[in-house]
Tab-separated table of C-alpha atoms in Angstrom:
chain	number	residue	atom	x	y	z
A	1	MET	CA	0.200	0.236	0.167
A	2	THR	CA	1.575	3.217	-1.187
A	3	PRO	CA	1.470	6.110	1.683
A	4	SER	CA	-0.925	8.440	-0.385
A	5	ILE	CA	-3.318	5.685	-0.290
A	6	ARG	CA	-3.067	4.783	3.199
A	7	ARG	CA	-3.317	8.900	4.125
A	8	LYS	CA	-6.743	8.789	2.173
A	9	LEU	CA	-7.730	5.625	3.638
A	10	GLU	CA	-6.960	6.925	7.140
A	11	ALA	CA	-8.669	10.263	6.054
A	12	LEU	CA	-11.693	8.231	5.163
A	13	ALA	CA	-12.194	6.359	8.818
A	14	GLU	CA	-11.623	9.497	10.560
A	15	ARG	CA	-14.534	11.055	8.486
A	16	HIS	CA	-16.972	7.671	9.510
A	17	GLU	CA	-15.724	8.512	13.597
A	18	GLU	CA	-16.694	11.939	12.660
A	19	ILE	CA	-20.082	11.310	11.156
A	20	GLY	CA	-20.488	8.634	14.040
A	21	LEU	CA	-20.346	11.551	16.465
A	22	LEU	CA	-22.538	14.229	14.640
A	23	LEU	CA	-25.554	11.197	14.510
A	24	SER	CA	-25.714	11.941	17.985
A	25	GLN	CA	-25.882	15.537	18.317
A	26	PRO	CA	-29.841	16.710	18.576
A	27	ASP	CA	-29.462	19.201	15.713
A	28	VAL	CA	-28.788	16.137	13.373
A	29	LEU	CA	-31.606	14.046	14.908
A	30	ALA	CA	-34.253	17.105	14.454
A	31	ASP	CA	-33.560	16.953	10.579
A	32	ASN	CA	-34.876	14.041	9.006
A	33	ASN	CA	-33.131	14.811	5.551
A	34	ARG	CA	-29.471	15.385	7.240
A	35	PHE	CA	-29.609	12.557	9.263
A	36	ARG	CA	-30.981	10.422	6.528
A	37	GLU	CA	-27.798	11.444	4.279
A	38	LEU	CA	-25.245	10.792	7.626
A	39	SER	CA	-26.243	7.486	7.859
A	40	ARG	CA	-25.978	6.573	4.024
A	41	GLU	CA	-22.429	8.039	3.953
A	42	TYR	CA	-21.672	6.318	7.638
A	43	GLY	CA	-22.877	3.116	6.167
A	44	GLN	CA	-20.372	3.338	2.684
A	45	LEU	CA	-17.792	4.313	5.017
A	46	GLU	CA	-18.320	1.201	7.141
A	47	PRO	CA	-16.392	-1.465	5.118
A	48	VAL	CA	-13.485	0.586	4.537
A	49	VAL	CA	-12.786	1.194	8.581
A	50	THR	CA	-13.636	-2.679	8.578
A	51	SER	CA	-11.047	-3.711	6.210
A	52	LEU	CA	-8.522	-0.964	7.434
A	53	HIS	CA	-8.898	-2.201	10.665
A	54	ALA	CA	-8.109	-5.994	9.823
A	55	HIS	CA	-5.700	-4.580	8.006
A	56	ASP	CA	-3.400	-2.889	10.941
A	57	LEU	CA	-4.205	-6.349	12.813
A	58	ALA	CA	-2.308	-8.621	10.325
A	59	GLU	CA	0.024	-5.860	9.881
A	60	ARG	CA	1.059	-6.423	13.665
A	61	GLU	CA	0.194	-9.829	13.919
A	62	LEU	CA	2.745	-9.932	10.686
A	63	ALA	CA	5.619	-8.090	12.831
A	64	GLU	CA	4.752	-10.195	15.965
A	65	THR	CA	5.367	-13.689	13.877
A	66	ARG	CA	8.526	-12.169	12.265
A	67	ALA	CA	10.127	-11.823	15.490
A	68	MET	CA	9.577	-15.585	16.397
A	69	LEU	CA	12.228	-16.602	13.488
A	70	ASP	CA	14.501	-16.284	15.878
A	71	ASP	CA	13.665	-18.991	18.114
A	72	PRO	CA	14.329	-22.051	16.932
A	73	GLU	CA	11.329	-24.108	18.765
A	74	MET	CA	9.141	-21.706	16.762
A	75	ARG	CA	10.768	-20.788	13.228
A	76	ASP	CA	8.718	-23.632	10.971
A	77	MET	CA	5.486	-22.715	12.908
A	78	ALA	CA	6.166	-18.888	12.528
A	79	ALA	CA	6.944	-19.555	8.478
A	80	ASP	CA	3.583	-20.970	7.763
A	81	ASP	CA	2.111	-18.163	9.850
A	82	ILE	CA	3.915	-15.791	7.684
A	83	ASP	CA	2.697	-16.790	4.349
A	84	ARG	CA	-0.793	-17.390	5.637
A	85	ILE	CA	-0.829	-13.489	6.884
A	86	GLU	CA	1.067	-11.928	3.920
A	87	LYS	CA	-1.547	-13.058	1.840
A	88	GLN	CA	-4.029	-11.850	4.011
A	89	LEU	CA	-2.642	-8.580	3.589
A	90	THR	CA	-2.483	-8.810	0.451
A	91	ASP	CA	-6.542	-9.737	-0.404
A	92	LEU	CA	-6.849	-6.790	2.065
A	93	ASP	CA	-4.624	-4.528	0.099
A	94	ALA	CA	-6.915	-5.023	-2.769
A	95	GLU	CA	-10.128	-4.853	-1.208
A	96	LEU	CA	-8.845	-1.548	0.392
A	97	GLN	CA	-8.073	-0.055	-2.943
A	98	VAL	CA	-11.469	-1.289	-4.600
A	99	LEU	CA	-13.596	0.322	-1.650
A	100	LEU	CA	-11.305	3.641	-2.406
A	101	LEU	CA	-12.516	3.982	-5.454
A	102	PRO	CA	-15.233	6.847	-5.688
A	103	LYS	CA	-18.915	5.671	-5.541
A	104	ASP	CA	-21.212	6.116	-8.505
A	105	PRO	CA	-24.910	7.501	-6.623
A	106	ARG	CA	-26.926	6.021	-9.370
A	107	ASP	CA	-25.405	2.549	-8.715
A	108	GLU	CA	-27.589	1.567	-6.420
A	109	GLY	CA	-30.966	3.288	-8.525
A	110	ASN	CA	-33.195	1.275	-10.833
A	111	VAL	CA	-32.784	1.458	-14.668
A	112	PHE	CA	-34.462	2.285	-18.205
A	113	LEU	CA	-34.084	-0.764	-20.641
A	114	GLU	CA	-33.970	0.617	-24.060
A	115	VAL	CA	-33.994	-2.165	-26.924
A	116	ARG	CA	-34.163	-1.555	-30.347
A	117	ALA	CA	-33.814	-3.514	-33.395
A	118	GLY	CA	-30.771	-2.105	-36.151
A	119	THR	CA	-29.379	-3.335	-39.305
A	120	GLY	CA	-30.542	-7.256	-40.365
A	121	GLY	CA	-34.972	-6.387	-40.782
A	122	ASP	CA	-36.659	-9.065	-39.083
A	123	GLU	CA	-33.924	-10.978	-38.001
A	124	ALA	CA	-32.680	-8.016	-36.314
A	125	ALA	CA	-36.218	-7.687	-34.400
A	126	LEU	CA	-35.937	-10.912	-33.403
A	127	PHE	CA	-32.616	-11.024	-31.875
A	128	ALA	CA	-33.829	-7.884	-30.215
A	129	GLY	CA	-36.392	-9.575	-28.758
A	130	ASP	CA	-33.945	-12.320	-27.510
A	131	LEU	CA	-32.312	-9.821	-26.056
A	132	PHE	CA	-34.979	-8.211	-23.844
A	133	ARG	CA	-35.818	-11.586	-22.740
A	134	MET	CA	-31.960	-12.166	-21.739
A	135	TYR	CA	-32.340	-9.235	-19.916
A	136	ALA	CA	-35.544	-10.110	-18.439
A	137	ARG	CA	-35.113	-13.456	-17.123
A	138	TYR	CA	-31.610	-11.449	-15.755
A	139	ALA	CA	-33.518	-9.280	-13.520
A	140	GLU	CA	-35.729	-12.513	-12.564
A	141	ARG	CA	-33.068	-13.762	-11.326
A	142	GLN	CA	-31.820	-10.769	-8.981
A	143	ARG	CA	-35.621	-10.598	-8.051
A	144	TRP	CA	-35.630	-7.369	-9.588
A	145	GLN	CA	-39.317	-6.125	-11.437
A	146	VAL	CA	-39.576	-5.569	-14.658
A	147	GLU	CA	-42.535	-3.382	-16.377
A	148	ILE	CA	-42.506	-2.274	-20.290
A	149	LEU	CA	-43.038	1.010	-21.019
A	150	SER	CA	-43.643	0.749	-24.509
A	151	ALA	CA	-43.489	-1.560	-26.982
A	152	SER	CA	-43.178	-1.969	-31.019
A	153	PRO	CA	-43.400	-5.980	-31.526
A	154	GLY	CA	-41.444	-6.903	-35.490
A	155	GLU	CA	-43.897	-8.038	-37.898
A	156	HIS	CA	-42.555	-11.899	-37.663
A	157	GLY	CA	-41.851	-11.677	-33.734
A	158	GLY	CA	-39.089	-9.717	-31.605
A	159	TYR	CA	-39.363	-5.909	-31.146
A	160	LYS	CA	-38.537	-3.280	-33.454
A	161	GLU	CA	-38.338	-1.166	-30.193
A	162	VAL	CA	-39.215	-2.122	-26.321
A	163	VAL	CA	-38.838	0.736	-23.280
A	164	ALA	CA	-39.133	-0.886	-20.139
A	165	ARG	CA	-37.998	-0.331	-16.256
A	166	VAL	CA	-35.982	-2.002	-14.098
A	167	GLU	CA	-36.664	-1.621	-10.282
A	168	GLY	CA	-34.509	-3.055	-7.974
A	169	ARG	CA	-31.317	-2.236	-5.760
A	170	GLY	CA	-27.926	-2.354	-7.849
A	171	ALA	CA	-29.802	-2.394	-10.872
A	172	TYR	CA	-27.551	0.268	-12.701
A	173	SER	CA	-24.219	-0.941	-11.068
A	174	ARG	CA	-24.809	-4.928	-12.569
A	175	LEU	CA	-26.356	-3.272	-16.125
A	176	LYS	CA	-24.324	-0.216	-16.913
A	177	PHE	CA	-21.665	-1.797	-19.168
A	178	GLU	CA	-24.435	-2.933	-21.159
A	179	SER	CA	-25.177	-0.199	-23.275
A	180	GLY	CA	-24.283	-0.059	-27.118
A	181	THR	CA	-24.245	-2.513	-30.295
A	182	HIS	CA	-25.103	-6.139	-29.532
A	183	ARG	CA	-24.314	-8.283	-33.035
A	184	VAL	CA	-25.648	-11.657	-33.581
A	185	GLN	CA	-24.699	-14.529	-35.961
A	186	ARG	CA	-26.987	-16.833	-36.730
A	187	VAL	CA	-28.909	-18.786	-39.270
A	188	PRO	CA	-32.716	-17.214	-39.336
A	189	ASP	CA	-35.514	-19.284	-39.132
A	190	THR	CA	-36.836	-18.012	-42.869
A	191	GLU	CA	-33.593	-18.982	-44.157
A	192	SER	CA	-33.793	-22.100	-46.200
A	193	GLN	CA	-30.147	-22.566	-47.383
A	194	GLY	CA	-28.793	-22.684	-44.074
A	195	ARG	CA	-26.368	-19.522	-44.556
A	196	ILE	CA	-25.621	-17.294	-41.731
A	197	HIS	CA	-26.733	-14.289	-41.156
A	198	THR	CA	-25.379	-10.860	-39.446
A	199	SER	CA	-27.736	-8.773	-37.693
A	200	ALA	CA	-27.370	-6.301	-34.772
A	201	ALA	CA	-29.519	-4.448	-31.892
A	202	THR	CA	-28.781	-1.533	-29.552
A	203	VAL	CA	-29.421	-1.780	-25.928
A	204	ALA	CA	-29.595	1.610	-24.321
A	205	ILE	CA	-29.191	1.360	-19.880
A	206	LEU	CA	-30.446	5.215	-18.542
A	207	PRO	CA	-30.185	5.390	-14.572
A	208	GLU	CA	-33.791	6.311	-13.593
A	209	GLN	CA	-33.401	10.208	-12.230
A	210	ASP	CA	-34.171	10.360	-8.045
A	211	GLU	CA	-34.276	13.997	-7.873
A	212	ILE	CA	-37.115	16.090	-9.577
A	213	ASP	CA	-34.223	19.023	-10.092
A	214	ASP	CA	-31.833	17.348	-11.965
A	215	ILE	CA	-32.908	19.054	-14.878
A	216	GLU	CA	-35.151	22.035	-16.042
A	217	LEU	CA	-38.379	20.764	-18.097
A	218	ARG	CA	-40.658	24.043	-18.981
A	219	ASP	CA	-44.238	23.509	-19.928
A	220	ALA	CA	-43.743	25.297	-23.098
A	221	ASP	CA	-40.679	22.752	-24.572
A	222	LEU	CA	-43.000	19.215	-24.295
A	223	LYS	CA	-45.957	18.507	-26.577
A	224	VAL	CA	-48.042	15.834	-24.552
A	225	ASP	CA	-50.627	13.530	-26.896
A	226	THR	CA	-52.689	11.058	-25.273
A	227	PHE	CA	-53.751	8.035	-27.232
A	228	ARG	CA	-54.950	4.558	-26.760
A	229	ALA	CA	-52.616	1.923	-24.920
A	230	SER	CA	-52.670	-1.519	-27.471
A	231	GLY	CA	-51.675	-5.198	-26.062
A	232	ALA	CA	-52.783	-6.853	-23.157
A	233	GLY	CA	-55.205	-5.351	-20.609
A	234	GLY	CA	-58.805	-6.354	-21.572
A	235	GLN	CA	-60.907	-4.117	-22.333
A	236	HIS	CA	-60.187	-0.987	-20.666
A	237	VAL	CA	-57.367	-0.273	-22.751
A	238	ASN	CA	-59.376	0.101	-25.929
A	239	LYS	CA	-62.018	2.632	-23.942
A	240	THR	CA	-59.403	4.967	-22.363
A	241	ASP	CA	-57.099	6.998	-24.154
A	242	SER	CA	-54.519	6.658	-21.219
A	243	ALA	CA	-51.119	6.131	-23.069
A	244	ILE	CA	-49.239	9.107	-23.075
A	245	ARG	CA	-46.604	10.690	-25.814
A	246	ILE	CA	-44.358	13.381	-25.006
A	247	THR	CA	-41.865	14.932	-27.326
A	248	HIS	CA	-39.206	17.741	-26.076
A	249	LEU	CA	-39.233	19.929	-28.534
A	250	PRO	CA	-36.085	21.439	-28.545
A	251	THR	CA	-33.899	18.102	-29.078
A	252	GLY	CA	-36.858	15.999	-30.721
A	253	THR	CA	-36.314	13.263	-28.119
A	254	VAL	CA	-39.962	11.089	-28.245
A	255	VAL	CA	-40.953	9.198	-25.379
A	256	GLU	CA	-44.209	7.130	-24.879
A	257	CYS	CA	-45.381	5.111	-22.130
A	258	GLN	CA	-48.457	2.758	-21.919
A	259	ASP	CA	-48.132	0.297	-19.229
A	260	GLU	CA	-50.397	2.447	-16.161
A	261	ARG	CA	-53.969	2.060	-16.859
A	262	SER	CA	-54.040	5.407	-15.193
A	263	GLN	CA	-52.984	8.513	-17.557
A	264	HIS	CA	-51.153	10.231	-14.642
A	265	LYS	CA	-49.217	7.499	-13.568
A	266	ASN	CA	-48.025	6.828	-17.650
A	267	ARG	CA	-47.162	10.524	-17.992
A	268	ALA	CA	-45.024	10.366	-14.550
A	269	ARG	CA	-43.053	7.756	-16.159
A	270	ALA	CA	-43.110	8.870	-19.214
A	271	MET	CA	-41.451	12.556	-17.777
A	272	SER	CA	-38.702	10.272	-15.777
A	273	LEU	CA	-37.654	8.419	-18.968
A	274	LEU	CA	-37.659	11.595	-21.095
A	275	LYS	CA	-35.277	13.378	-17.868
A	276	ALA	CA	-33.023	10.150	-18.313
A	277	ARG	CA	-32.816	10.373	-22.019
A	278	LEU	CA	-31.890	13.927	-21.420
A	279	LEU	CA	-29.518	13.918	-18.866
A	280	ASP	CA	-27.543	10.813	-20.616
A	281	VAL	CA	-27.151	12.985	-23.703
A	282	GLU	CA	-25.400	16.033	-21.576
A	283	ARG	CA	-23.373	13.153	-19.709
A	284	SER	CA	-22.313	12.215	-22.924
A	285	LYS	CA	-21.130	14.882	-24.229
A	286	GLN	CA	-18.617	15.849	-20.864
A	287	SER	CA	-17.611	12.235	-20.508
A	288	ALA	CA	-16.818	11.901	-24.514
A	289	ALA	CA	-13.508	12.892	-24.300
A	290	GLN	CA	-12.503	11.579	-20.822
A	291	ALA	CA	-13.686	8.020	-22.426
A	292	GLU	CA	-11.870	8.451	-25.292
A	293	SER	CA	-8.533	6.556	-23.920
A	294	ARG	CA	-10.929	4.011	-21.737
A	295	ARG	CA	-12.262	0.112	-22.829
A	296	LEU	CA	-15.320	0.538	-21.157
A	297	GLN	CA	-17.472	3.684	-21.762
A	298	VAL	CA	-19.634	3.436	-19.107
A	299	GLY	CA	-22.447	6.320	-19.631
A	300	SER	CA	-20.929	7.614	-23.126
A	301	GLY	CA	-24.053	6.861	-24.789
A	302	ASP	CA	-21.672	5.518	-27.669
A	303	ARG	CA	-24.799	3.380	-28.965
A	304	SER	CA	-22.535	2.604	-32.235
A	305	GLN	CA	-19.727	1.144	-30.281
A	306	ARG	CA	-19.973	-2.794	-30.936
A	307	ILE	CA	-19.225	-4.402	-28.013
A	308	ARG	CA	-20.292	-7.981	-28.046
A	309	THR	CA	-21.134	-10.690	-30.858
A	310	TYR	CA	-23.128	-13.774	-30.237
A	311	ASN	CA	-22.195	-16.582	-32.409
A	312	PHE	CA	-24.780	-19.180	-32.036
A	313	PRO	CA	-23.173	-21.920	-34.515
A	314	GLN	CA	-20.360	-21.945	-32.083
A	315	GLY	CA	-22.089	-20.745	-29.365
A	316	ARG	CA	-19.854	-18.432	-28.067
A	317	ILE	CA	-20.155	-14.895	-26.648
A	318	THR	CA	-17.071	-12.498	-27.413
A	319	ASP	CA	-17.091	-9.039	-25.268
A	320	HIS	CA	-14.707	-7.006	-27.502
A	321	ARG	CA	-13.929	-4.066	-25.167
A	322	ILE	CA	-12.024	-6.603	-23.102
A	323	ASN	CA	-11.381	-9.568	-25.525
A	324	LEU	CA	-13.087	-12.024	-23.470
A	325	THR	CA	-15.030	-15.211	-25.136
A	326	ILE	CA	-16.836	-17.389	-23.268
A	327	TYR	CA	-18.604	-20.792	-24.447
A	328	GLN	CA	-21.673	-20.498	-22.783
A	329	LEU	CA	-24.242	-18.737	-25.189
A	330	ALA	CA	-27.273	-20.809	-24.111
A	331	GLU	CA	-26.757	-20.232	-20.187
A	332	THR	CA	-26.207	-16.599	-20.954
A	333	MET	CA	-29.324	-16.176	-23.352
A	334	GLN	CA	-31.154	-17.579	-20.500
A	335	GLY	CA	-30.195	-14.983	-18.078
A	336	ASP	CA	-26.834	-15.983	-16.843
A	337	LEU	CA	-25.116	-12.716	-17.128
A	338	ASP	CA	-23.025	-12.834	-14.137
A	339	GLU	CA	-19.916	-13.986	-15.395
A	340	LEU	CA	-20.259	-11.657	-18.323
A	341	ILE	CA	-21.071	-8.923	-15.775
A	342	ASP	CA	-18.182	-9.571	-13.306
A	343	THR	CA	-15.230	-9.659	-15.572
A	344	LEU	CA	-16.574	-6.120	-16.600
A	345	THR	CA	-16.759	-5.062	-13.241
A	346	ARG	CA	-13.514	-6.354	-12.086
A	347	GLU	CA	-11.808	-4.500	-15.780
A	348	TYR	CA	-13.308	-1.394	-14.501
A	349	GLN	CA	-12.261	-1.135	-11.169
A	350	ALA	CA	-8.728	-2.314	-12.407
A	351	ASP	CA	-8.565	0.919	-15.148
A	352	GLU	CA	-10.120	2.992	-11.777
A	353	LEU	CA	-7.206	1.765	-9.686
A	354	ARG	CA	-4.597	2.216	-12.284
A	355	SER	CA	-5.636	6.129	-12.888
A	356	LEU	CA	-6.265	6.412	-9.143
A	357	THR	CA	-2.764	5.016	-8.623
A	358	ALA	CA	-1.366	7.205	-11.271
A	359	ALA	CA	-2.977	10.465	-9.633
A	360	SER	CA	-1.236	9.553	-6.125
């Protein structure tokens, strides 16, 4: 552990102690918002303090054990203990460096998932449907809730476009690397010659915004249309103009929501989605220069970047950002995404650690 990283960790430990004292102050206890914010920060710092304490204990134990090497009767046992403690310190060093990385406040939040068919006609729409089912099954494994806000079915199945809200703790942290172009190579059901076709679909992961003041939406800039929802829902959807379409006139951004039977709820969902899209565009502009040298363009909004290829004849998936190939296509399409996501997360953390170390 470098001295600069050690100083940063000690500063966080001091902040943790300071917050502990603040949380017992009457003025903080009387202010619900401040108490909630401080409690959240205290909880986020707790793992740092726990790991740092364990690291200090291990260092003291290592020093004491090394002193035992001078005793002939204890030398062999001490040597074994030194190997164990040194490995423990190595693991704690790595853990502390990851804990030191800045936390994205959006990581724990919900997301909007958008999947659109790209090049490839009907096959692209079918692939878009396959991708959406893959994410829906992954969400089910995570015990998240998925609600479709709007959908445009393909002529022969799948989706030309589908937009859904994924609600669950940590949804953004697990799905934020999925934005980009996904390419598929397979023999379509309609192909009589058995030739492999290449099609594509784009995925966008947008964090849902908690604070209403994150971006200003003026009524004069919005065109709001109501229409009758289509699809499941019984006779109600055919008799009530509950679906909402909102156009942001300055940018031409259009969002729809027809999931809820209540026009009020659909409007709230559509406004939240619109705000998420507009904020994503702004963040993309701000982070474009920084993202140029990074393999994992998290939140860059660059949907044209080809990030992954799904090769059905060979049963493999290749993530082009980190040159990862796995031969678990069937399992992945059934929602088993953990290996891909965990590997991408580790690579991202490694990139961040290199930046942190270079800046130290």
